[in-house]
Short mmCIF file of C-alpha atoms in Angstrom, two decimals:
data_model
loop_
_atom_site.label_atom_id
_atom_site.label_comp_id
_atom_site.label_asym_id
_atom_site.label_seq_id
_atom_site.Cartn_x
_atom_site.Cartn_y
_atom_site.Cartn_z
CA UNK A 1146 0.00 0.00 0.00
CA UNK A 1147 1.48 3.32 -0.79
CA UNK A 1148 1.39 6.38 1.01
CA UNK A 1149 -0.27 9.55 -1.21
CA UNK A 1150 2.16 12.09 -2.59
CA UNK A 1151 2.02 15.64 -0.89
CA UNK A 1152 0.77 17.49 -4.34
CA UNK A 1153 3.12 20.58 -3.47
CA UNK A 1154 6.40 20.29 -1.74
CA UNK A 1155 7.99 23.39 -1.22
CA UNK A 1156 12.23 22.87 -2.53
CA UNK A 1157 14.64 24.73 -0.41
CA UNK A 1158 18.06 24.86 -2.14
CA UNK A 1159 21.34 25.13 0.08
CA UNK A 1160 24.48 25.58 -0.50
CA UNK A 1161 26.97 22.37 -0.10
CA UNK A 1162 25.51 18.54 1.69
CA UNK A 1163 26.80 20.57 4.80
CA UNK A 1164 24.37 23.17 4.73
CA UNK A 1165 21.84 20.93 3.63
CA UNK A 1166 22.05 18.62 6.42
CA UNK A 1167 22.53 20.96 9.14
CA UNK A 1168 19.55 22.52 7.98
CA UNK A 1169 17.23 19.70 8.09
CA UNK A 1170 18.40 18.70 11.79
CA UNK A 1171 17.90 22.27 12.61
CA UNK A 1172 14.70 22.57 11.54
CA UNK A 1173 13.18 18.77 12.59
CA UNK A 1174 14.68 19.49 16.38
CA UNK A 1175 12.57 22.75 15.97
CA UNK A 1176 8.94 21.65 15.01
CA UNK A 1177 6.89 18.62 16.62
CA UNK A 1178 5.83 15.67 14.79
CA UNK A 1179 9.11 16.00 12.63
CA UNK A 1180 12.13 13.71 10.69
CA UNK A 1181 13.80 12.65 7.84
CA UNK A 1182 11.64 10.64 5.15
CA UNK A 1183 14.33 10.15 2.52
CA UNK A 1184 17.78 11.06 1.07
CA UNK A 1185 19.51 10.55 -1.78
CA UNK A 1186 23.15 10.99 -3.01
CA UNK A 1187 24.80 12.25 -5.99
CA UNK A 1188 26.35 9.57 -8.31
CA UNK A 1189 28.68 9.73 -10.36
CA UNK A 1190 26.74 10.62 -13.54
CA UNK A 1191 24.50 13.24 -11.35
CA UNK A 1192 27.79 14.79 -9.79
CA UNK A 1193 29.64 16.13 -12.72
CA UNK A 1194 26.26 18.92 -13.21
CA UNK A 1195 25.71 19.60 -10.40
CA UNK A 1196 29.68 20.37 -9.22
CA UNK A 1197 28.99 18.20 -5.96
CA UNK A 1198 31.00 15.03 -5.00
CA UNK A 1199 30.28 11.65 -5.90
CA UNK A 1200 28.56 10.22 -2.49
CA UNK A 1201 27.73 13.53 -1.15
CA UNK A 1202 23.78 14.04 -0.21
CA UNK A 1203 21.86 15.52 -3.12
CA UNK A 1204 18.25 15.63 -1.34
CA UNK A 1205 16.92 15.19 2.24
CA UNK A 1206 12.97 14.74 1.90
CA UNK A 1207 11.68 16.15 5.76
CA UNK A 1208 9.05 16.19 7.46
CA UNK A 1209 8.13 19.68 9.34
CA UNK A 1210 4.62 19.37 12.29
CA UNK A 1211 3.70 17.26 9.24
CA UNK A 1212 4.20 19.20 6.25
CA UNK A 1213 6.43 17.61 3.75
CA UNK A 1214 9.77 19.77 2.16
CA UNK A 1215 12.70 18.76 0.50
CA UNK A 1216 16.28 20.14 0.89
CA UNK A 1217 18.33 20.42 -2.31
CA UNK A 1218 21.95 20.11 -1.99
CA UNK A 1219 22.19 22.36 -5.37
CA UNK A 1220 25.44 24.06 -4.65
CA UNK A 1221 26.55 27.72 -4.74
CA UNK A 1222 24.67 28.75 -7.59
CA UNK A 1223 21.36 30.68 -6.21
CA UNK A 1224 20.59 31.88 -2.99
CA UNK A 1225 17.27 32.43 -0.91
CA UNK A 1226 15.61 36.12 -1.07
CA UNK A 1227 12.45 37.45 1.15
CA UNK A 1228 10.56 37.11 -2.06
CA UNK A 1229 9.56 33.46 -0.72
CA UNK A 1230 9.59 32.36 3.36
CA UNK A 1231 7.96 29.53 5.25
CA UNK A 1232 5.13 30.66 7.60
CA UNK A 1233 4.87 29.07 11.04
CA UNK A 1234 1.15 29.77 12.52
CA UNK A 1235 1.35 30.02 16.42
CA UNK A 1236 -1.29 29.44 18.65
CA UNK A 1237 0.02 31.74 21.41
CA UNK A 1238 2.83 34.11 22.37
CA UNK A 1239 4.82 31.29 23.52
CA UNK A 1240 4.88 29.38 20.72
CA UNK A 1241 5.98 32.53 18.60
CA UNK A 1242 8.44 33.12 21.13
CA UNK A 1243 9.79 29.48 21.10
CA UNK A 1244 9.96 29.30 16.92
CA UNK A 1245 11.41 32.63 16.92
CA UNK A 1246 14.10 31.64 19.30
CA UNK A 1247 15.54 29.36 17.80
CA UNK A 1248 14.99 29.96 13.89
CA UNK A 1249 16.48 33.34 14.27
CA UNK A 1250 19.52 31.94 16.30
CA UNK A 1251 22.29 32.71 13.87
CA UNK A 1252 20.82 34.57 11.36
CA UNK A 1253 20.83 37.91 10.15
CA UNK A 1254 19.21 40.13 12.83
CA UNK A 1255 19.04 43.29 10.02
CA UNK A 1256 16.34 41.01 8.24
CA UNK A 1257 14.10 40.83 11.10
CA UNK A 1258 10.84 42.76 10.78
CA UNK A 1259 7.09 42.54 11.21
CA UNK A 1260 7.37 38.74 12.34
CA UNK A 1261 9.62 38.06 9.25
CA UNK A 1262 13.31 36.31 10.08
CA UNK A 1263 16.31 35.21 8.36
CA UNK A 1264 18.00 31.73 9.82
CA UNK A 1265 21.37 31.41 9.32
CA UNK A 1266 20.82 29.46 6.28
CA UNK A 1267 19.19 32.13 4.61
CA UNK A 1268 15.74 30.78 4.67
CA UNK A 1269 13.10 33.97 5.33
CA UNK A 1270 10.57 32.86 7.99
CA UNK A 1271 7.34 34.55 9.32
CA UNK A 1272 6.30 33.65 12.87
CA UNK A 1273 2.96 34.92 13.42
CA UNK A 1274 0.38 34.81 15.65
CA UNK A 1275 -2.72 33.07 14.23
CA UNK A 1276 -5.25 35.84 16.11
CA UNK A 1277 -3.19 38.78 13.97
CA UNK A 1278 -5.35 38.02 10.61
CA UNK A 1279 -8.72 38.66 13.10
CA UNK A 1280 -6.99 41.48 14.70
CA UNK A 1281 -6.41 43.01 11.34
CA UNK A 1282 -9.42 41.91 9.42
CA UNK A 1283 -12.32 41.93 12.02
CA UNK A 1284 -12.04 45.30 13.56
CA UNK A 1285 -12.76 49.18 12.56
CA UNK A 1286 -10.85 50.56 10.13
CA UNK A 1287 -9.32 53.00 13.02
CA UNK A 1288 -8.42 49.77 14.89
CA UNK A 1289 -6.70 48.00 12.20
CA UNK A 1290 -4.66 51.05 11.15
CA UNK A 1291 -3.19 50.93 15.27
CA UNK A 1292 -2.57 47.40 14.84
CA UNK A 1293 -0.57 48.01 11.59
CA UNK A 1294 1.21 50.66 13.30
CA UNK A 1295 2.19 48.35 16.47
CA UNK A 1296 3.40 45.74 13.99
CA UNK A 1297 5.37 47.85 11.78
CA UNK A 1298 7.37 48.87 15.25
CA UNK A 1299 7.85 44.82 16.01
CA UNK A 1300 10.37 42.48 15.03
CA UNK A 1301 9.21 39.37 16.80
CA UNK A 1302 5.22 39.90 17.20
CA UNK A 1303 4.05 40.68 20.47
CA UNK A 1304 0.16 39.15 20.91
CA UNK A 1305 -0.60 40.94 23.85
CA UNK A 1306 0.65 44.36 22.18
CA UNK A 1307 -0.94 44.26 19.09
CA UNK A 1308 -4.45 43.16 20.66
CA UNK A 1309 -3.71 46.44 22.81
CA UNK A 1310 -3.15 48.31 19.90
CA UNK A 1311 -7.00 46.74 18.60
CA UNK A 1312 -8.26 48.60 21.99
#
């Protein structure tokens, strides 16, 4: 019996087999209900494009609270931008403060704003309270205008600040 393919897995491309696996094992000690499905390595006919060593890990499929990504071991060729990040949902202030602990250890502190971090990998992350879309959506136009405010001054989101800000 086979398992059903996740229609969209989201491809994160690192640097060298280094990266790659540090990566996953940061990121599956981070979330719950996480590990390592699959890897593969490059052979030799796969090495030679890709510039990587014959042997060295090409993918690491991973598991993430249940949501499946892969890891590329692609080489130095492109690098992450803030034009795509991984958003983690967080039921509470403690959970925001917990995944923004320890994705941001490491990373660049200049790219922290509005929720939004860089790991040191270079993979953009938004940590955001769930309540923020009804504190933004549901209230007065006045009231979502001081929320946007509030959240424009944050880097990691602070639930109990911005629901002041909603009054």
């Amino acid at each position: 019996m086979s398992q059903k393919l996740q229609r969209i897995t989201q491809c994160l491309w690192f640097q060298s087999h280094e990266q790659t696996e540090a990566a996953v094992a940061l990121y599956t000690s981070v979330f719950p209900d996480s590990r390592v499905i699959t890897r593969t390595k490059y052979t030799e006919q796969s090495a030679g494009p890709s510039g990587q060593p014959p042997g060295a890990v090409m993918t690491v499929l991973f598991s993430l609270d249940g949501q499946e990504l892969l890891a590329l071991n692609g080489g130095p060729h492109f690098k992450f931008t803030e034009a795509m990040s991984l958003i983690v949902n967080c039921e509470s202030q403690a959970e925001v403060d917990h995944y923004w602990a320890r994705l941001s250890e490491g990373g660049d502190e200049k790219a922290q704003q509005c929720g939004w971090l860089k790991d040191r990998f270079g993979v953009s992350w938004q940590v955001v309270p769930t309540e923020l879309t009804q504190l933004l959506a549901n209230t007065s136009p006045e009231k979502g205008a001081r929320v946007t405010q509030a959240l424009l001054k944050m880097k990691k989101l602070d639930l109990d600040a911005l629901r002041r800000a909603a009054g």
